[in-house]
Amino acid sequence: MSNEQNPFKKIEDALKKMGETDQKRSAQKPGPESDPKVTQMRPKKAFDMKKYTKLIISLTVAFAILVILLSNLFIVKENEYRVVRQFGEITRIIEKPGMNMKIPFIQSVSTLPKNRMTSNVSEAEINTKDKKRIIIDNYAIWHITDPAKMISNARNIVNAEARMEEFIYSVVRNEMGRLDYVNVVNDEDSSRGSLNDDVTAKVNKFLDDGNYGIKVVDVRMKRIDLPEENEQSIYTRMISERDSTAQSYLSEGDAEKQKIEAETDREVQEMLAKAKKEAAIVTAQGEAEAAKIYNNAYAKDPEFYKLYRTLQSYTKVVNDETMIILPADSPYAKLLTGNME
């Protein structure tokens, strides 16, 4: 800057002229030593603007340098990657947490997450092995394993998730095409239980082949639905199958009931036959014992036995309508009339 354009130079020149004028005036007047009434005063020093200007400029430059240094410091956290680029090219990727610095105005810093992330896969309509159309809603848990590969092949997280979603849809469609609808919706089925692990392994194989620098931890199904036009027919078929199963259970129950009843009747008949047999044996033994007693008793008094037998014959021959004609002197008549002489 020239002296003509420097305002501080003009101020210094004006101050110098004022000082010279004051010196001339003081030289023309008598000195203060000769006049006792006049108090002696020292002349003021001239304001050194140049000195203060340099100080202000130095402080400004130091503050600007401090601001630039602080603005180019950055902190790396534990759950993130820091990618340093220079003119768009990756120069370094920082994984360890701590404080780092980049070159001002030349380098830029971007952040990528290191922790696991969840991605909701778009719903897709898929056909099962038995030609059933179903709607699958999946989600995936994934993380970045190599930021350089991820940036090189996918550019950003949005594109990486899009590629991962394409692979998940392709693998799920192929796997579902090998299963029947019943096996898909049945969580306890063995073939259904290993489906998620198979899908995860195959998706990671595609990602490794494409060098995308990401890894899928798990792929899970949130929801399995039927298309609206197929829901009613499927429900009707399910009701019919449940009715058929219930009828089968009822038929099996009736057959089991008849089997139990037949077995019970057989056991009852066997028990009755055995009881009758035992009763007949006991009755025969009793009758034999009774006959023996009767014989012994009748042998002691034959006349009594004759009378007893006669009376027994009356119970079989005589009733309310019986008419008997006997001679008056017959023994039977005498017994009837009570004339035993």
Coordinates of C-alpha atoms in Angstrom, one line a residue, residues 16 26 73 120 131 168 223 297 327:
K16 CA 4.2 15.7 13.4
S26 CA 7.4 27.5 22.8
L73 CA -10.2 -31.1 14.0
N120 CA -37.2 -53.1 6.4
K131 CA -49.1 -72.5 -6.4
I168 CA -33.1 -60.9 -0.2
R223 CA -45.6 -61.1 8.4
A297 CA -85.7 -138.0 57.5
P327 CA -115.6 -143.3 46.8

